[in-house]
mmCIF file of C-alpha atoms in Angstrom:
data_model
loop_
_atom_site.group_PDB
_atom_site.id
_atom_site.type_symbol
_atom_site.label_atom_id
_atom_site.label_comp_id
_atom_site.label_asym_id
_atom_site.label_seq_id
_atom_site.Cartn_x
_atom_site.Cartn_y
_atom_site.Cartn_z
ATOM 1 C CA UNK T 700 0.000 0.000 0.000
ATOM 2 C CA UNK T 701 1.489 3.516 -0.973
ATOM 3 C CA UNK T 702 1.525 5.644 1.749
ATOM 4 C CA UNK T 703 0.618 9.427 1.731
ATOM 5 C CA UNK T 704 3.106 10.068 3.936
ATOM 6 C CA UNK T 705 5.409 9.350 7.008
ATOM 7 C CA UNK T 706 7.695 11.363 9.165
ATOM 8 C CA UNK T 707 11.425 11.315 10.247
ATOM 9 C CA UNK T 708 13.497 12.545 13.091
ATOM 10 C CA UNK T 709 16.633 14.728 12.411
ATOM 11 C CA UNK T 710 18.898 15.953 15.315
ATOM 12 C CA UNK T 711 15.353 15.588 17.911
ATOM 13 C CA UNK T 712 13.190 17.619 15.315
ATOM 14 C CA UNK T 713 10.670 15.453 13.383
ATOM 15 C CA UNK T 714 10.048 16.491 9.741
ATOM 16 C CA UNK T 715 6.979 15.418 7.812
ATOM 17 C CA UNK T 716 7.522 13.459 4.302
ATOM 18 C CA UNK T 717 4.667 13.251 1.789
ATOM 19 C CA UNK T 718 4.663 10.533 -0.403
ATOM 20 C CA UNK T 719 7.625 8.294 0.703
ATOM 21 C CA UNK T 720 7.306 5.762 -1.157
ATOM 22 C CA UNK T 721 7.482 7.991 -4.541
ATOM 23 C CA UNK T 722 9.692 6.546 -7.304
ATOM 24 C CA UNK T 723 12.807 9.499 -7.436
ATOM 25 C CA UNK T 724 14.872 6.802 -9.714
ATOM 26 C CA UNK T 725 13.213 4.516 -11.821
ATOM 27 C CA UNK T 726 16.091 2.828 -13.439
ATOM 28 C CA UNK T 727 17.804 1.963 -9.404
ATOM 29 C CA UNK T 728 14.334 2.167 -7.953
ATOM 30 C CA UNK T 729 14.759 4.507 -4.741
ATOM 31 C CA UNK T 730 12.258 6.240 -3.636
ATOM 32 C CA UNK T 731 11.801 9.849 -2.229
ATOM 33 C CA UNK T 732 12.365 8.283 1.371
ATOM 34 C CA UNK T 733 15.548 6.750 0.522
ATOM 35 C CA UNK T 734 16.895 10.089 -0.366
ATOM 36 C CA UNK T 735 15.547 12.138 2.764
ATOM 37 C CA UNK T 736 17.130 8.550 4.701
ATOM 38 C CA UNK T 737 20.462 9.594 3.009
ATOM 39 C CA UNK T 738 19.711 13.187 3.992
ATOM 40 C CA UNK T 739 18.983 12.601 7.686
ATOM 41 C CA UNK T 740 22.629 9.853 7.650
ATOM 42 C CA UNK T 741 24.525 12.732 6.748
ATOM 43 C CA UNK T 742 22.718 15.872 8.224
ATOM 44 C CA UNK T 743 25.717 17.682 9.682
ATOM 45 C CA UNK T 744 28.245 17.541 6.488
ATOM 46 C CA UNK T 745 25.149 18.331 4.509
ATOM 47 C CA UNK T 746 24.243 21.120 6.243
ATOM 48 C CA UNK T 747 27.546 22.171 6.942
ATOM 49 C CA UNK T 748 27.684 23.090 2.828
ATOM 50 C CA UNK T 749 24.362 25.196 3.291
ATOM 51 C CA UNK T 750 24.501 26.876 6.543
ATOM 52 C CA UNK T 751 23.415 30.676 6.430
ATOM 53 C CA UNK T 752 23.048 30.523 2.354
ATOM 54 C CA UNK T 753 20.579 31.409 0.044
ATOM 55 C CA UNK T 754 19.335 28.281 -1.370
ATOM 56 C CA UNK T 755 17.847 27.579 -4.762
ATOM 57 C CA UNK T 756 15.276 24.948 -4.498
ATOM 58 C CA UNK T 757 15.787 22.700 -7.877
ATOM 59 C CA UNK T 758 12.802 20.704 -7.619
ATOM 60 C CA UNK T 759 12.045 16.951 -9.189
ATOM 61 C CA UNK T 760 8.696 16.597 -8.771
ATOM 62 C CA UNK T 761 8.440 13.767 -10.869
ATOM 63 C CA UNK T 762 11.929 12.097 -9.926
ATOM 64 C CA UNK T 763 14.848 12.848 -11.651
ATOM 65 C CA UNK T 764 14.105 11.543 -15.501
ATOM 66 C CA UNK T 765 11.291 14.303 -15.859
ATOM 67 C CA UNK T 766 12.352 17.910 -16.110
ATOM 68 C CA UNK T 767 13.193 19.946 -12.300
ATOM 69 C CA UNK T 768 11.883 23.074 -11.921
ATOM 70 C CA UNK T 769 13.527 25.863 -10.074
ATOM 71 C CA UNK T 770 12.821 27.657 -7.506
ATOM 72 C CA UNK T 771 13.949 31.320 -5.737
ATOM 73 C CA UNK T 772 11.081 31.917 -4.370
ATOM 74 C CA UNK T 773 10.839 30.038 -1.285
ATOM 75 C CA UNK T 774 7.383 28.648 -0.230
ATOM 76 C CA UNK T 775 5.818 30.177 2.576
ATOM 77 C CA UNK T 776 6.033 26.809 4.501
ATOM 78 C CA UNK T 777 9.688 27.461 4.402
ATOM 79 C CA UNK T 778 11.472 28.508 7.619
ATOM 80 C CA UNK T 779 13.916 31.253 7.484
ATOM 81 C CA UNK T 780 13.993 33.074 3.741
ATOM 82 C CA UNK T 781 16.201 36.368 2.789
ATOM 83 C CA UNK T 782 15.548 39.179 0.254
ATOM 84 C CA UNK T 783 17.636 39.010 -2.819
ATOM 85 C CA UNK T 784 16.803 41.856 -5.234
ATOM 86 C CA UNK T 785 17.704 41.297 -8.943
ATOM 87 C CA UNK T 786 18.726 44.520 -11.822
ATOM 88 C CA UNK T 787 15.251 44.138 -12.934
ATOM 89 C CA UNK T 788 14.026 45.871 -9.236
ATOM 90 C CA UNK T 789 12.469 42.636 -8.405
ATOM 91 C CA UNK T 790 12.880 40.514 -5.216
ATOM 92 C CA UNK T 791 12.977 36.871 -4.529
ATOM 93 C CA UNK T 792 13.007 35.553 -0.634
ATOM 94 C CA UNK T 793 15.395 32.680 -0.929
ATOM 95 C CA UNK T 794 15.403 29.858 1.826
ATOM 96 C CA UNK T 795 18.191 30.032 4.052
ATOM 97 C CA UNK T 796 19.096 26.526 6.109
ATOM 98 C CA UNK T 797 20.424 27.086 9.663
ATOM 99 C CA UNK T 798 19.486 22.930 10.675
ATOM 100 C CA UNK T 799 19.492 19.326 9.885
ATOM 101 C CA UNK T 800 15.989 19.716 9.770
ATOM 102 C CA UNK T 801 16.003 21.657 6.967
ATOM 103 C CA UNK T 802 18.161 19.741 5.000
ATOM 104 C CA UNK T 803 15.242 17.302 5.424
ATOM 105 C CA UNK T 804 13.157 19.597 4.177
ATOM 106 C CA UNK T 805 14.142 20.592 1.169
ATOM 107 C CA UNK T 806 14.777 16.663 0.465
ATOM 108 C CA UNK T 807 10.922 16.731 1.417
ATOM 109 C CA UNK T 808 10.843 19.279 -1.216
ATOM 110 C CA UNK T 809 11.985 17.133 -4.029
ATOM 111 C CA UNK T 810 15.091 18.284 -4.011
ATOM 112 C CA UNK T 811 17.913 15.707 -4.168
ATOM 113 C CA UNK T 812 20.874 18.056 -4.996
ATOM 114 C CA UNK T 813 21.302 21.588 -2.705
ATOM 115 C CA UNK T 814 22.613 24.506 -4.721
ATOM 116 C CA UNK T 815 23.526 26.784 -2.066
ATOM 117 C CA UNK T 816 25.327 30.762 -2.889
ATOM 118 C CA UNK T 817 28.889 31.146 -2.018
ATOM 119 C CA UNK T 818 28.147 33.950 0.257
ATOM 120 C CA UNK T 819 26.147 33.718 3.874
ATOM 121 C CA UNK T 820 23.346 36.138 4.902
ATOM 122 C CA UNK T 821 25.367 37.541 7.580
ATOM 123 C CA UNK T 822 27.714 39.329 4.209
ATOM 124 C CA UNK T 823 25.568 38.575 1.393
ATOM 125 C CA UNK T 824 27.644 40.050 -1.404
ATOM 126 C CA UNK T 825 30.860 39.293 0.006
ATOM 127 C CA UNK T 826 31.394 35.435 -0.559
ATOM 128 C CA UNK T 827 33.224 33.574 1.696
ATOM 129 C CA UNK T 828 33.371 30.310 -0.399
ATOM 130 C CA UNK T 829 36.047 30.519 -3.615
ATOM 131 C CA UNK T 830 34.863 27.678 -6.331
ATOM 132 C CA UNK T 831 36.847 25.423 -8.263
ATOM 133 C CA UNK T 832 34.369 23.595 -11.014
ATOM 134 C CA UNK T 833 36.427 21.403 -12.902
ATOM 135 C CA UNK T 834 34.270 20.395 -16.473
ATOM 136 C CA UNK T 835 35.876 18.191 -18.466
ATOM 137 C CA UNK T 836 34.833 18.510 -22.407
ATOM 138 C CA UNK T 837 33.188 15.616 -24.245
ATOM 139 C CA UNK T 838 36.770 14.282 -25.224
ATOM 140 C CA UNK T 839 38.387 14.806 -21.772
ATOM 141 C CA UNK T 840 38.380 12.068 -19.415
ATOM 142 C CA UNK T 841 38.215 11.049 -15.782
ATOM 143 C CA UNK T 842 41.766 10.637 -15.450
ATOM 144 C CA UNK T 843 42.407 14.109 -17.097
ATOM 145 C CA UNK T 844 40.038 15.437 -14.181
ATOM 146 C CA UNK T 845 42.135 13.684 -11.651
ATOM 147 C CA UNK T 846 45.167 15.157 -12.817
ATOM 148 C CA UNK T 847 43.888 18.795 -13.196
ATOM 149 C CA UNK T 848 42.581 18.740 -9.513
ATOM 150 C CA UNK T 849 46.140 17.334 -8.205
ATOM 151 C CA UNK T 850 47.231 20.668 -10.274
ATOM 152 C CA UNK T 851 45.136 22.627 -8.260
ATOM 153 C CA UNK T 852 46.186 22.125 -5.039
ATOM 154 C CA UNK T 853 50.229 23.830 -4.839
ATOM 155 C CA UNK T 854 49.116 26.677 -6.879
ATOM 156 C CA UNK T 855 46.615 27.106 -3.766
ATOM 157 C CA UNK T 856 49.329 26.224 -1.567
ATOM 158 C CA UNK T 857 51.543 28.760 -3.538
ATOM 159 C CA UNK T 858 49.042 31.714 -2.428
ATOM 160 C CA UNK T 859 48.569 30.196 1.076
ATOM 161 C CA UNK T 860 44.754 28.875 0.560
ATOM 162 C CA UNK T 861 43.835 25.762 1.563
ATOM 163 C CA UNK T 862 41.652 23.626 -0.975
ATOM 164 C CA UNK T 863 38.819 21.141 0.081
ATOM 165 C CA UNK T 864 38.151 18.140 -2.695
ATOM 166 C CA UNK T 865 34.724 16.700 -4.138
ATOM 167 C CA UNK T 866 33.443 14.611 -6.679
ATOM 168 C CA UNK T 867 30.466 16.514 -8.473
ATOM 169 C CA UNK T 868 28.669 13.646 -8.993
ATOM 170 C CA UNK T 869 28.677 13.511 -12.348
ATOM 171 C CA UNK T 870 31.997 13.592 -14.955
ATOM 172 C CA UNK T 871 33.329 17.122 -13.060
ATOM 173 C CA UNK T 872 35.189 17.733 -9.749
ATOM 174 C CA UNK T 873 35.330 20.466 -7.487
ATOM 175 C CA UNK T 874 37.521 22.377 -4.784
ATOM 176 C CA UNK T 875 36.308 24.853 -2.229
ATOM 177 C CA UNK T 876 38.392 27.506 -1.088
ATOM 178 C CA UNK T 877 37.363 29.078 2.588
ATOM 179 C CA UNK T 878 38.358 32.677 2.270
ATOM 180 C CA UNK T 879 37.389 35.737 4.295
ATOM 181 C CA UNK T 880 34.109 37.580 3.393
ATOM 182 C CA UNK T 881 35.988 40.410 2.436
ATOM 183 C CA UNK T 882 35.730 40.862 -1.278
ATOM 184 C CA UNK T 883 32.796 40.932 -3.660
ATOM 185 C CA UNK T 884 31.626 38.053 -6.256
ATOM 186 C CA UNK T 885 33.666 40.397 -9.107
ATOM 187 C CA UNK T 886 36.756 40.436 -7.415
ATOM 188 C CA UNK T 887 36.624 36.801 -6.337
ATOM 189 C CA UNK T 888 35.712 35.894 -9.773
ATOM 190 C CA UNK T 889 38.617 37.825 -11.063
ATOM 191 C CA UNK T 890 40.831 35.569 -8.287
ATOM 192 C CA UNK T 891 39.532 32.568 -9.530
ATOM 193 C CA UNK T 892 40.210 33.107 -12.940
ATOM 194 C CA UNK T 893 43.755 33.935 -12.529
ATOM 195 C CA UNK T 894 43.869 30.697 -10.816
ATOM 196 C CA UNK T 895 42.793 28.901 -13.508
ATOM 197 C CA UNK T 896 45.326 30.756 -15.911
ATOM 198 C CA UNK T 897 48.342 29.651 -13.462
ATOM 199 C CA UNK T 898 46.696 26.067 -13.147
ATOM 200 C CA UNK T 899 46.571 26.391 -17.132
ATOM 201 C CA UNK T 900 50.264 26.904 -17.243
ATOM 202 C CA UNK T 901 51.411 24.089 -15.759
ATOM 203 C CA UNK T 902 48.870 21.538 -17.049
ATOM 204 C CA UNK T 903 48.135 23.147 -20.684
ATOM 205 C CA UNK T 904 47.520 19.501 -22.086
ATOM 206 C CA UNK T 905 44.824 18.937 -20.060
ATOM 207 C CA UNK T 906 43.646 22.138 -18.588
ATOM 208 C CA UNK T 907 41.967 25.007 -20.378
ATOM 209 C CA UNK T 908 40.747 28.508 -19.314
ATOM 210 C CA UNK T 909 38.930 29.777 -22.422
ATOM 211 C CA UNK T 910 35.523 30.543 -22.021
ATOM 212 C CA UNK T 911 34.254 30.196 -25.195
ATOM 213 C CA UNK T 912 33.057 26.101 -25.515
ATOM 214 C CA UNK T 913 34.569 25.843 -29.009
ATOM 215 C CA UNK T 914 38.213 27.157 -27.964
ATOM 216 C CA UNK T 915 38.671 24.775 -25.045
ATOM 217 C CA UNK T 916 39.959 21.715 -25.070
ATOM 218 C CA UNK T 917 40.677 19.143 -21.758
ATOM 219 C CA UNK T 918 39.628 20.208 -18.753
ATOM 220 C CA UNK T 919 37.726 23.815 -18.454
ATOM 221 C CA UNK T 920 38.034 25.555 -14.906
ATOM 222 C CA UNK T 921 35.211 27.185 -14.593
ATOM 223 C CA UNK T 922 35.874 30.523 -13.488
ATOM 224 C CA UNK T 923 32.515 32.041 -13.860
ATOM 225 C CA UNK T 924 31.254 29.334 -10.988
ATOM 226 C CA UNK T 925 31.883 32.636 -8.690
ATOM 227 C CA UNK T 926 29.969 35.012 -10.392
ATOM 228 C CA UNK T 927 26.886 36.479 -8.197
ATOM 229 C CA UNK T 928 23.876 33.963 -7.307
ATOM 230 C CA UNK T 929 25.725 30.698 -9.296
ATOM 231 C CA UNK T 930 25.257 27.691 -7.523
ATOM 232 C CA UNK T 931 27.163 24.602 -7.463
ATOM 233 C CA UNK T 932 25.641 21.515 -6.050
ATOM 234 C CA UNK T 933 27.174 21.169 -2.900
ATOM 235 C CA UNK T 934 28.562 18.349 -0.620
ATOM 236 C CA UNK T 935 26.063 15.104 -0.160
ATOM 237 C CA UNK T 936 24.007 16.332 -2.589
ATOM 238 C CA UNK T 937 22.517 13.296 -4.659
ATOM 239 C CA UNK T 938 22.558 13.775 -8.485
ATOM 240 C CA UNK T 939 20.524 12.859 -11.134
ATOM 241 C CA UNK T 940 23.167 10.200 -11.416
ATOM 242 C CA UNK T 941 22.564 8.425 -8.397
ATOM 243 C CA UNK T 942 25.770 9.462 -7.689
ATOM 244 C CA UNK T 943 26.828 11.121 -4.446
ATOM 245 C CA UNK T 944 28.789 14.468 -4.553
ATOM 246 C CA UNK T 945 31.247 13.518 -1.852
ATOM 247 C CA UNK T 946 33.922 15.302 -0.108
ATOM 248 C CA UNK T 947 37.042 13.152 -0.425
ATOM 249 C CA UNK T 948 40.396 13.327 1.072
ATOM 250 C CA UNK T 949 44.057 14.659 -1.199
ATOM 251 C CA UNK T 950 45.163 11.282 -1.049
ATOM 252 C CA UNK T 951 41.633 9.249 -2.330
ATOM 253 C CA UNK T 952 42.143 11.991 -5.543
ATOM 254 C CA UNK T 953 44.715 9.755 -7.302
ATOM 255 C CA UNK T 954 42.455 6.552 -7.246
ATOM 256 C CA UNK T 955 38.957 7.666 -6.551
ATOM 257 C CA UNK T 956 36.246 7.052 -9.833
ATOM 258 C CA UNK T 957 32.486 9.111 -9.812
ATOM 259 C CA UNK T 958 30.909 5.393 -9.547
ATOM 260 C CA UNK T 959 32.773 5.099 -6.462
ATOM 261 C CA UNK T 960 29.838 7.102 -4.069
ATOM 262 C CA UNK T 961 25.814 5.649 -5.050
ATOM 263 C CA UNK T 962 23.956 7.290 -2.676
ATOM 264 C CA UNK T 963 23.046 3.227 -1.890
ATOM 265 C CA UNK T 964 24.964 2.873 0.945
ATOM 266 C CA UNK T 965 26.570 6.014 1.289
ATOM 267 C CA UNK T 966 25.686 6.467 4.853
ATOM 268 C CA UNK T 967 28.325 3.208 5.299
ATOM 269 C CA UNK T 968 30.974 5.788 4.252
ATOM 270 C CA UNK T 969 29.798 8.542 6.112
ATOM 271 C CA UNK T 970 29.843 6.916 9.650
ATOM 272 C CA UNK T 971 33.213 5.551 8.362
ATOM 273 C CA UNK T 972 35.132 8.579 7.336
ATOM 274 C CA UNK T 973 33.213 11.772 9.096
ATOM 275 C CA UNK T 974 32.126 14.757 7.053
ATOM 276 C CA UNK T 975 35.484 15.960 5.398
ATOM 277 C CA UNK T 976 34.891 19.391 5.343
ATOM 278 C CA UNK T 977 34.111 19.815 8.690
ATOM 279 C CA UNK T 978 37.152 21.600 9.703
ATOM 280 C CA UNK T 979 36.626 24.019 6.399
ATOM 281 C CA UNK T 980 35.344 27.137 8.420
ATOM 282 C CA UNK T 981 38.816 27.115 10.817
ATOM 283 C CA UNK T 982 40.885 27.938 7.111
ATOM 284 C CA UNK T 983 39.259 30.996 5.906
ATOM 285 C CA UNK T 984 42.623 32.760 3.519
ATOM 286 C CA UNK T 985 43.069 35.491 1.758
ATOM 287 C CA UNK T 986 42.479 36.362 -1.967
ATOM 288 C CA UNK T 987 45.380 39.014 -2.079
ATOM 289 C CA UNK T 988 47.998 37.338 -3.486
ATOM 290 C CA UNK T 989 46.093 35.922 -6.155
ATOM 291 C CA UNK T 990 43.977 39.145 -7.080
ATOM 292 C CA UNK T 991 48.202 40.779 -7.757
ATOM 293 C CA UNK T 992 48.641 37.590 -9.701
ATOM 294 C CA UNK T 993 45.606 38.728 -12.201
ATOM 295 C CA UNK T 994 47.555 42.348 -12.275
ATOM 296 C CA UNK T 995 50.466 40.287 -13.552
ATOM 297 C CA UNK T 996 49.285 38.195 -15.881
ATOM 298 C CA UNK T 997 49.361 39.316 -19.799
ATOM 299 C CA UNK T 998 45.653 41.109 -20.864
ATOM 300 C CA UNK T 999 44.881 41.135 -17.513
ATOM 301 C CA UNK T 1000 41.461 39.454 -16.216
ATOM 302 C CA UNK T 1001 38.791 42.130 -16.718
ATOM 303 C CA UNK T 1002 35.773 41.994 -18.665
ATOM 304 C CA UNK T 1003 36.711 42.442 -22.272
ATOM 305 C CA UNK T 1004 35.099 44.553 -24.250
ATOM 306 C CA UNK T 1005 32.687 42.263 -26.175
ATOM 307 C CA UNK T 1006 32.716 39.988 -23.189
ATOM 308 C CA UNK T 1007 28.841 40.047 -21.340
ATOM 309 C CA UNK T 1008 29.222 40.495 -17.542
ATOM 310 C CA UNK T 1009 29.279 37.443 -15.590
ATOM 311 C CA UNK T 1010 25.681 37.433 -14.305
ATOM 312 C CA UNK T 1011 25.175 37.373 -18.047
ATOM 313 C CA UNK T 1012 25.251 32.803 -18.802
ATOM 314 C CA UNK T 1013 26.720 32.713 -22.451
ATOM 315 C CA UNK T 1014 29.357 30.359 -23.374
ATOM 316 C CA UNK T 1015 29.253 30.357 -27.232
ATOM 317 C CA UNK T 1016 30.546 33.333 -29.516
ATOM 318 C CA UNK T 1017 26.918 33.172 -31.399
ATOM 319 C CA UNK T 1018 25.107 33.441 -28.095
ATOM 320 C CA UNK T 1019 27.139 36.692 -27.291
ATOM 321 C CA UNK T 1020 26.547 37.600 -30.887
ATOM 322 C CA UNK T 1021 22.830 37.163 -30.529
ATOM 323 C CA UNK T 1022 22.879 39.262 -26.282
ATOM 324 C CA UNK T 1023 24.906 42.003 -28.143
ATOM 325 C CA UNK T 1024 22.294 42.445 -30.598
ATOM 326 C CA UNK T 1025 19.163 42.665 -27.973
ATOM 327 C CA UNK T 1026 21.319 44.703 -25.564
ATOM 328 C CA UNK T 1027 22.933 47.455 -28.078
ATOM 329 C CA UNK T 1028 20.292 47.050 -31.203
ATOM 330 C CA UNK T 1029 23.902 46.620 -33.271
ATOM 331 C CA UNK T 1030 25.996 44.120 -34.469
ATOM 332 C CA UNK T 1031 29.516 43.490 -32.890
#
């Protein structure tokens, strides 16, 4: 008998779930209480990720083979929600998770990935989270990925920041950088770009910085990951996949394949290992040193001419053609 819906407990809060038993993965066959069961196994790491951030609520409704739908608006059954205003004058209160219990909820939500800001309430434009999205191009492989995150870590270490490992889930990888909210998304976009040039330069087989899809090649470090309100699927999120985005330790990198974390018996790994990035708040550095590496390096890292600003998503010359156009009624 399908039930209409249950309830769990999370840190000595009970959170309703509506229909449990819910198919969120037809082809492995879990339902919508075997993700919130993940959810509540790894509550503190989970939450750790979100704490004090806007979240977007990407919604799968009908599990995660039908289209999600997303939302800024939080619902008003939400708990605590911040104003985010938007260039258009508009304003969207986005849901902002201070417990495990929320977690829950937004799993109760139909969310099975959490796409938090880089920034916390408390210093909303001033992130405090520097993001390293690794996306490897159709040709580019898992071992190319691998190699390009090991290249990461002593150019970090070469500006004293301290990098924190992840699979994405899927065929990328990231690296979060604590830094001091102290900065705003342009400037910390600007750092993260001349880290990918300097990770470029000593990988350029593999690694790539161009933004434009049809002049990279390898790996692409996806600077514009720090631009204002981008969200990366952070850690414990469950993809569409079935695959776990889990923190992992510098030495697992060498060895470690995507397939390696099913959210099927993830928690098994969890009460093995910890949460990861629990220590991640005591290592908050400073984007200095990098910010007078993107004075140094040749053309500098500002905004071209032509280029759109970063809130702006193109990644294709004709999509910049066809915003130019609409923006300045002229051809570029």
């Amino acid at each position: 008998m399908v039930r209409k819906e249950t309830s769990v407990e999370v840190a000595g809060e009970s959170v309703r779930i509506s229909s449990p038993d819910k198919i969120m993965y037809p082809q492995q066959g879990w339902t919508k209480l075997d993700v919130v069961e993940h959810f509540v196994a790894c509550s503190d790491g989970a939450l750790g990720g979100v704490f004090g951030r806007p979240c977007l609520l990407k919604r799968w409704p009908n599990g995660v083979e039908q289209e999600p739908f997303f939302q800024k608006r939080a619902p008003a059954s939400a708990g605590e929600r911040v104003a985010i205003a938007y260039p258009s004058g508009r304003t969207a209160g986005w849901f902002v998770p201070r417990s495990p219990a929320d977690v829950v909820w937004m799993a109760q939500m139909n969310c099975v990935d959490l796409n938090p800001w880089s920034s916390r309430v408390e210093h909303l434009e001033q992130p405090d989270e520097l993001r390293i999205d690794l996306d490897p191009t159709p040709q580019a492989t898992f071992v190319d990925v691998r190699d390009v995150a090991l290249a990461v870590r002593p150019v970090l270490e070469q500006h004293d920041l301290i990098g924190w490992p992840k699979t994405s889930g899927s065929r990328g990888f990231h690296i979060y950088v604590r830094i001091k909210p102290e900065w705003g998304f342009r400037q910390v976009r600007r750092a993260a770009l001349a880290l990918a040039r300097a990770v470029e330069a000593e990988v350029p087989d593999i690694a790539t910085s161009e933004w434009w899809k049809e002049d990279r090649h390898g790996v692409f470090i996806d600077y514009n990951q720090n631009a204002r309100d981008h969200t990366i699927a952070s850690a414990y999120s469950v993809r569409p996949t079935g695959l776990v985005s889990a923190p992992v330790s510098w030495d697992e990198v060498p060895d470690i394949e995507p397939q390696d974390f099913p959210m099927a018996g993830f928690a098994d790994r969890y009460e093995r290992v910890g949460d990861l990035m629990e220590a991640m708040d005591e290592t908050s550095g400073d984007i200095t040193s990098l910010l007078d590496l993107a004075d140094q390096q040749d053309g500098g890292v500002e905004i071209k001419e032509y280029e759109p600003p970063s809130e702006v998503r193109l990644q294709s010359r004709e999509e910049l053609r066809n915003w130019w156009r609409e923006t300045n009624d002229r051809d570029i």
